[in-house]
Tab-separated table of C-alpha atoms (C1' of nucleotides) in Angstrom:
chain	number	residue	atom	x	y	z
A	1	MET	CA	-0.086	-0.084	-0.260
A	2	LYS	CA	1.197	3.236	-1.112
A	3	PRO	CA	1.382	6.184	1.751
A	4	ASP	CA	-0.290	9.322	1.033
A	5	THR	CA	1.493	12.864	1.107
A	6	ASN	CA	0.800	12.365	5.296
A	7	GLY	CA	2.170	9.408	5.393
A	8	HIS	CA	-1.434	7.507	5.812
A	9	LEU	CA	-2.454	4.528	4.188
A	10	PRO	CA	-5.756	3.731	2.719
A	11	SER	CA	-6.585	1.674	5.491
A	12	ASP	CA	-6.011	4.255	8.316
A	13	CYS	CA	-8.659	6.306	6.267
A	14	ARG	CA	-11.271	3.302	7.214
A	15	ALA	CA	-9.778	3.134	10.987
A	16	ILE	CA	-10.921	7.156	10.836
A	17	SER	CA	-14.126	6.459	9.382
A	18	GLU	CA	-14.644	3.578	11.896
A	19	ILE	CA	-14.076	6.111	15.073
A	20	LEU	CA	-15.937	8.561	13.552
A	21	SER	CA	-19.279	6.655	13.025
A	22	ARG	CA	-18.867	5.482	16.913
A	23	ILE	CA	-18.454	8.998	17.892
A	24	GLY	CA	-20.130	10.766	15.205
A	25	ASP	CA	-23.687	9.876	16.171
A	26	LYS	CA	-26.074	12.389	17.532
A	27	TRP	CA	-25.375	12.129	21.461
A	28	SER	CA	-22.082	10.642	21.757
A	29	VAL	CA	-19.902	13.537	21.971
A	30	LEU	CA	-22.322	15.618	23.890
A	31	ILE	CA	-22.603	12.905	26.769
A	32	VAL	CA	-18.530	12.906	26.500
A	33	MET	CA	-18.206	16.430	26.877
A	34	ARG	CA	-20.823	16.597	29.665
A	35	LEU	CA	-18.739	14.290	31.839
A	36	THR	CA	-15.757	15.897	31.722
A	37	ASP	CA	-16.037	17.798	35.092
A	38	GLY	CA	-16.711	14.615	37.078
A	39	PRO	CA	-19.236	11.888	37.145
A	40	LEU	CA	-23.071	12.362	36.880
A	41	ARG	CA	-26.009	10.313	37.467
A	42	PHE	CA	-28.166	9.171	34.743
A	43	SER	CA	-31.286	11.845	35.239
A	44	LYS	CA	-28.750	14.354	35.871
A	45	LEU	CA	-26.657	13.345	32.648
A	46	ARG	CA	-30.268	13.356	30.806
A	47	GLU	CA	-31.571	17.041	32.398
A	48	THR	CA	-28.167	18.740	31.015
A	49	ILE	CA	-28.178	17.545	27.983
A	50	GLY	CA	-31.425	18.734	26.318
A	51	GLY	CA	-33.521	16.871	23.866
A	52	ILE	CA	-32.080	13.477	24.472
A	53	SER	CA	-34.796	10.587	24.914
A	54	HIS	CA	-34.733	8.426	27.693
A	55	LYS	CA	-33.931	5.179	25.616
A	56	MET	CA	-30.956	6.891	23.509
A	57	LEU	CA	-29.116	7.844	26.442
A	58	SER	CA	-29.318	4.793	27.708
A	59	THR	CA	-28.490	3.156	24.178
A	60	THR	CA	-25.820	5.810	23.640
A	61	LEU	CA	-23.785	5.415	27.366
A	62	ARG	CA	-24.167	1.401	26.751
A	63	GLY	CA	-22.111	2.148	23.596
A	64	LEU	CA	-19.702	3.933	25.211
A	65	GLU	CA	-19.156	1.785	28.153
A	66	ARG	CA	-18.580	-1.283	26.046
A	67	ASP	CA	-15.799	0.764	23.908
A	68	GLY	CA	-14.447	1.114	27.362
A	69	LEU	CA	-14.819	5.353	27.282
A	70	VAL	CA	-17.305	5.312	30.403
A	71	THR	CA	-17.579	3.380	33.437
A	72	ARG	CA	-20.900	2.480	34.956
A	73	THR	CA	-21.187	2.407	38.515
A	74	VAL	CA	-24.375	1.134	40.715
A	75	TYR	CA	-24.792	2.170	43.936
A	76	PRO	CA	-27.220	-0.374	45.697
A	77	THR	CA	-29.468	2.349	47.134
A	78	ILE	CA	-32.877	2.670	47.268
A	79	PRO	CA	-34.124	4.179	45.098
A	80	PRO	CA	-30.830	2.785	43.152
A	81	GLN	CA	-28.305	5.244	41.831
A	82	VAL	CA	-26.453	5.116	39.248
A	83	GLU	CA	-23.132	7.024	37.961
A	84	TYR	CA	-21.222	7.485	34.848
A	85	SER	CA	-18.071	8.789	34.511
A	86	LEU	CA	-15.191	8.811	31.796
A	87	THR	CA	-12.063	6.374	32.120
A	88	GLN	CA	-8.819	7.371	31.122
A	89	LEU	CA	-9.647	6.670	27.437
A	90	GLY	CA	-12.401	8.718	27.633
A	91	HIS	CA	-10.527	11.653	29.033
A	92	GLU	CA	-7.856	10.999	26.262
A	93	LEU	CA	-10.542	11.291	23.658
A	94	ARG	CA	-11.706	14.879	24.417
A	95	GLU	CA	-8.527	16.214	23.185
A	96	PRO	CA	-8.408	15.357	19.523
A	97	VAL	CA	-12.470	16.042	19.735
A	98	ASN	CA	-11.375	19.330	21.357
A	99	ALA	CA	-9.638	20.157	18.165
A	100	LEU	CA	-12.372	19.338	15.749
A	101	GLY	CA	-14.615	21.232	17.889
A	102	GLU	CA	-12.409	24.518	17.351
A	103	TRP	CA	-12.100	24.101	13.891
A	104	ALA	CA	-15.932	23.904	13.976
A	105	LEU	CA	-16.196	27.179	16.000
A	106	ARG	CA	-13.176	28.990	14.152
A	107	ASN	CA	-15.315	28.042	10.378
A	108	GLN	CA	-18.673	28.007	11.169
A	109	GLY	CA	-19.367	31.470	9.721
A	110	LYS	CA	-17.604	30.146	6.569
A	111	ILE	CA	-19.582	27.209	6.359
A	112	HIS	CA	-23.064	28.999	6.760
A	113	GLU	CA	-21.736	31.440	4.407
A	114	ALA	CA	-21.274	28.513	1.757
A	115	ARG	CA	-24.155	27.252	2.357
A	116	LEU	CA	-26.514	30.941	1.817
A	117	ARG	CA	-24.320	31.338	-1.414
A	118	TYR	CA	-24.455	27.454	-2.505
A	119	ASP	CA	-28.149	27.413	-2.023
A	120	ALA	CA	-28.627	31.124	-3.608
A	121	SER	CA	-27.295	29.686	-6.475
A	122	ALA	CA	-29.391	26.525	-6.301
A	123	ILE	CA	-32.660	28.685	-6.325
A	124	ASP	CA	-31.256	30.634	-9.459
A	125	ALA	CA	-30.532	27.734	-11.217
A	126	ALA	CA	-34.373	26.190	-10.549
A	127	LYS	CA	-35.563	29.432	-11.544
A	128	ARG	CA	-33.824	29.216	-15.062
A	129	ASN	CA	-35.424	25.842	-15.424
A	130	LEU	CA	-38.712	27.195	-13.917
A	131	PRO	CA	-39.266	30.652	-16.020
A	132	LYS	CA	-42.550	31.012	-16.179
A	133	THR	CA	-44.662	28.865	-13.298
A	134	ALA	CA	-46.053	30.969	-10.550
B	1	MET	CA	-23.363	30.317	30.446
B	2	LYS	CA	-20.466	28.667	32.901
B	3	PRO	CA	-17.493	27.458	30.865
B	4	ASP	CA	-16.098	23.616	31.847
B	5	THR	CA	-12.716	23.040	32.611
B	6	ASN	CA	-11.468	23.450	29.281
B	7	GLY	CA	-13.012	26.713	28.838
B	8	HIS	CA	-15.804	25.459	26.533
B	9	LEU	CA	-19.420	26.809	26.672
B	10	PRO	CA	-22.158	24.380	26.513
B	11	SER	CA	-23.068	25.885	22.786
B	12	ASP	CA	-19.626	24.926	22.095
B	13	CYS	CA	-20.511	21.335	22.628
B	14	ARG	CA	-23.527	21.722	19.948
B	15	ALA	CA	-21.209	23.159	17.910
B	16	ILE	CA	-18.940	19.976	17.943
B	17	SER	CA	-21.834	17.965	17.921
B	18	GLU	CA	-23.172	19.669	14.552
B	19	ILE	CA	-20.047	19.626	12.745
B	20	LEU	CA	-19.494	15.685	13.413
B	21	SER	CA	-23.007	15.201	12.051
B	22	ARG	CA	-21.944	17.216	9.133
B	23	ILE	CA	-18.713	14.838	8.554
B	24	GLY	CA	-19.455	12.051	10.567
B	25	ASP	CA	-21.703	10.238	7.878
B	26	LYS	CA	-20.223	7.040	6.564
B	27	TRP	CA	-18.723	8.711	3.536
B	28	SER	CA	-17.505	12.126	4.102
B	29	VAL	CA	-14.262	12.015	5.531
B	30	LEU	CA	-13.401	9.308	3.554
B	31	ILE	CA	-13.672	11.300	0.148
B	32	VAL	CA	-12.078	14.482	1.679
B	33	MET	CA	-9.124	12.021	2.608
B	34	ARG	CA	-9.048	10.856	-1.320
B	35	LEU	CA	-8.697	14.268	-2.478
B	36	THR	CA	-5.832	15.016	-0.246
B	37	ASP	CA	-3.462	14.416	-3.025
B	38	GLY	CA	-5.166	16.685	-5.766
B	39	PRO	CA	-8.630	16.777	-8.048
B	40	LEU	CA	-10.293	13.464	-8.921
B	41	ARG	CA	-13.113	12.500	-11.329
B	42	PHE	CA	-16.373	11.145	-9.994
B	43	SER	CA	-15.583	8.030	-11.735
B	44	LYS	CA	-11.764	7.645	-10.250
B	45	LEU	CA	-13.216	8.829	-7.015
B	46	ARG	CA	-15.833	5.809	-6.870
B	47	GLU	CA	-13.261	3.629	-8.033
B	48	THR	CA	-10.915	4.394	-5.018
B	49	ILE	CA	-13.152	4.313	-2.277
B	50	GLY	CA	-14.413	0.623	-2.528
B	51	GLY	CA	-17.977	0.259	-1.675
B	52	ILE	CA	-20.077	3.401	-2.360
B	53	SER	CA	-22.826	3.651	-4.299
B	54	HIS	CA	-23.145	6.066	-7.231
B	55	LYS	CA	-25.828	7.746	-5.331
B	56	MET	CA	-23.745	8.334	-2.163
B	57	LEU	CA	-21.124	9.622	-3.639
B	58	SER	CA	-23.184	12.151	-5.783
B	59	THR	CA	-25.306	12.966	-2.386
B	60	THR	CA	-22.403	13.329	-0.345
B	61	LEU	CA	-19.950	15.647	-2.680
B	62	ARG	CA	-23.214	17.771	-3.177
B	63	GLY	CA	-23.546	18.291	0.777
B	64	LEU	CA	-19.418	19.027	0.911
B	65	GLU	CA	-19.907	21.795	-1.702
B	66	ARG	CA	-22.705	23.125	-0.195
B	67	ASP	CA	-20.622	23.366	2.847
B	68	GLY	CA	-17.684	24.777	0.813
B	69	LEU	CA	-15.382	22.023	1.431
B	70	VAL	CA	-14.827	20.790	-2.182
B	71	THR	CA	-15.271	22.457	-5.646
B	72	ARG	CA	-16.802	20.957	-8.366
B	73	THR	CA	-15.968	21.813	-11.643
B	74	VAL	CA	-17.070	21.141	-15.056
B	75	TYR	CA	-15.349	20.395	-18.248
B	76	PRO	CA	-17.425	20.970	-21.201
B	77	THR	CA	-16.329	18.017	-23.448
B	78	ILE	CA	-17.991	15.285	-24.756
B	79	PRO	CA	-18.118	12.638	-22.709
B	80	PRO	CA	-18.221	15.622	-19.974
B	81	GLN	CA	-15.713	15.286	-17.032
B	82	VAL	CA	-15.863	16.673	-13.799
B	83	GLU	CA	-13.204	17.280	-11.305
B	84	TYR	CA	-13.741	17.571	-7.577
B	85	SER	CA	-10.939	19.168	-5.902
B	86	LEU	CA	-10.426	20.207	-1.918
B	87	THR	CA	-10.975	23.781	-0.899
B	88	GLN	CA	-8.830	25.418	1.617
B	89	LEU	CA	-11.408	25.006	4.100
B	90	GLY	CA	-11.296	21.254	3.328
B	91	HIS	CA	-7.491	21.105	3.494
B	92	GLU	CA	-7.789	22.601	6.803
B	93	LEU	CA	-10.576	20.426	8.169
B	94	ARG	CA	-7.671	17.564	7.570
B	95	GLU	CA	-6.144	18.510	10.550
B	96	PRO	CA	-8.154	17.642	12.788
B	97	VAL	CA	-9.494	15.048	11.389
B	98	ASN	CA	-6.141	13.508	10.775
B	99	ALA	CA	-5.655	14.170	15.027
B	100	LEU	CA	-8.731	12.137	15.329
B	101	GLY	CA	-7.863	9.072	13.170
B	102	GLU	CA	-4.237	9.397	15.005
B	103	TRP	CA	-6.158	8.658	18.172
B	104	ALA	CA	-8.481	5.735	16.906
B	105	LEU	CA	-5.520	4.185	15.337
B	106	ARG	CA	-3.466	4.520	18.471
B	107	ASN	CA	-6.372	3.057	20.789
B	108	GLN	CA	-8.075	0.868	18.477
B	109	GLY	CA	-6.459	-1.884	20.413
B	110	LYS	CA	-7.770	-0.726	23.583
B	111	ILE	CA	-11.241	-0.190	22.545
B	112	HIS	CA	-11.036	-3.662	20.946
B	113	GLU	CA	-10.293	-5.207	23.824
B	114	ALA	CA	-12.784	-3.406	25.987
B	115	ARG	CA	-15.776	-4.482	23.529
B	116	LEU	CA	-14.302	-8.083	23.989
B	117	ARG	CA	-14.308	-7.586	27.996
B	118	TYR	CA	-17.723	-6.279	27.773
B	119	ASP	CA	-19.449	-8.416	25.662
B	120	ALA	CA	-17.653	-11.448	27.764
B	121	SER	CA	-19.310	-10.268	30.819
B	122	ALA	CA	-22.518	-9.558	28.829
B	123	ILE	CA	-22.762	-13.104	27.763
B	124	ASP	CA	-21.769	-14.685	31.820
B	125	ALA	CA	-25.011	-12.056	32.918
B	126	ALA	CA	-26.966	-13.875	30.166
B	127	LYS	CA	-25.981	-17.373	30.917
B	128	ARG	CA	-26.456	-16.746	35.013
B	129	ASN	CA	-30.239	-15.617	33.907
B	130	LEU	CA	-30.714	-18.637	31.570
B	131	PRO	CA	-29.234	-21.214	33.103
B	132	LYS	CA	-31.223	-24.325	32.293
B	133	THR	CA	-32.085	-23.680	28.437
B	134	ALA	CA	-30.278	-25.587	25.715
C	1	DC	C1'	-19.208	10.261	-18.341
C	2	DA	C1'	-21.930	12.420	-14.609
C	3	DG	C1'	-25.700	12.710	-12.647
C	4	DT	C1'	-30.671	12.438	-11.096
C	5	DA	C1'	-35.301	10.037	-9.868
C	6	DT	C1'	-37.763	6.229	-8.382
C	7	DC	C1'	-38.258	2.504	-5.434
C	8	DC	C1'	-38.151	-0.260	-1.857
C	9	DC	C1'	-35.889	-2.389	2.201
C	10	DA	C1'	-33.898	-1.941	6.795
C	11	DG	C1'	-31.969	0.531	10.460
C	12	DT	C1'	-32.479	4.408	13.867
C	13	DA	C1'	-34.489	7.408	17.054
C	14	DG	C1'	-39.435	8.929	19.332
C	15	DA	C1'	-43.237	7.941	22.722
C	16	DT	C1'	-44.866	5.384	25.682
C	17	DA	C1'	-45.843	1.506	28.999
C	18	DC	C1'	-43.791	-1.326	32.395
C	19	DT	C1'	-39.908	-3.765	35.595
C	20	DG	C1'	-36.019	-3.904	39.494
D	1	DC	C1'	-34.303	6.286	39.844
D	2	DA	C1'	-32.796	3.484	36.304
D	3	DG	C1'	-33.380	0.836	32.885
D	4	DT	C1'	-36.037	-2.306	28.927
D	5	DA	C1'	-39.691	-3.835	25.638
D	6	DT	C1'	-42.706	-2.883	22.290
D	7	DC	C1'	-44.726	-0.577	18.722
D	8	DT	C1'	-44.239	2.660	14.946
D	9	DA	C1'	-42.365	6.902	11.850
D	10	DC	C1'	-38.889	8.048	9.855
D	11	DT	C1'	-35.024	8.482	7.023
D	12	DG	C1'	-30.654	6.478	4.923
D	13	DG	C1'	-28.965	4.054	1.393
D	14	DG	C1'	-28.816	0.474	-2.040
D	15	DA	C1'	-30.195	-1.177	-6.988
D	16	DT	C1'	-32.052	0.283	-10.826
D	17	DA	C1'	-33.438	3.014	-14.898
D	18	DC	C1'	-33.022	7.040	-17.138
D	19	DT	C1'	-31.495	12.101	-18.834
D	20	DG	C1'	-27.980	15.591	-20.246
DNA sequence: CAGTATCCCAGTAGATACTG
DNA sequence: CAGTATCTACTGGGATACTG
């Protein structure tokens, strides 16, 4: 296999792709970020992340736990208490994710402008195709 | 709004989440990586990325173009030729994506192990619940 | 060659209700 | 409180066929 200009093999792209499909879903990153400052209980986690359903929080947490990014601790009290916290691996993940986040923050304006431009020209194109309707 | 330990606001998390949902799909990153070394034509792009359907390549490229990450250039030859290349923004995106990729590469072993552990204990738990069946 | 449109299946996520 | 199960709606993505 021939490395590209960055010394990356094609197979590396697959690895990137794989990890992205793992954390690229709607909630994983949000959960990891929320656990940055310390452990949180299920319900607290759900509060602080707006808009996540009971089911999705449960499902996503199990996925993160399975991949060793999050630890689940059950306190056998009544009513039961369950705490979630980041593992070492989970904490380490935050670094590249933050890098991506900073890129996003830095460039969200440009992306927004690009979209406006694109959508505007798409409308123009549509008008050229449908000059007389309405 | 209160910054977390990294000086990030909760709204930043949304921005991260948003960009991730943009590039976190199955193909975007793969396409960006393939365009690293220079422009490629539609069919060439499709060849080098294994397994992508005609439709998805088209759809994903349009999305990347809309966000200003990719440029589409049409050469009015017969048969028509269309070249895709990264914009400046597209090239800049590669940096944080590579960082994530390197994290993925570095830790894929750990993740794999964590999964094996998790799955093994899940099976054990299942066995405890179903001791006599089969 | 490049791209769009249509059809269709499968996986995903929400709402709701129930259990330990 | 934490979590699972079910049912349903929506969407993503593949196959195919057609157009500039």
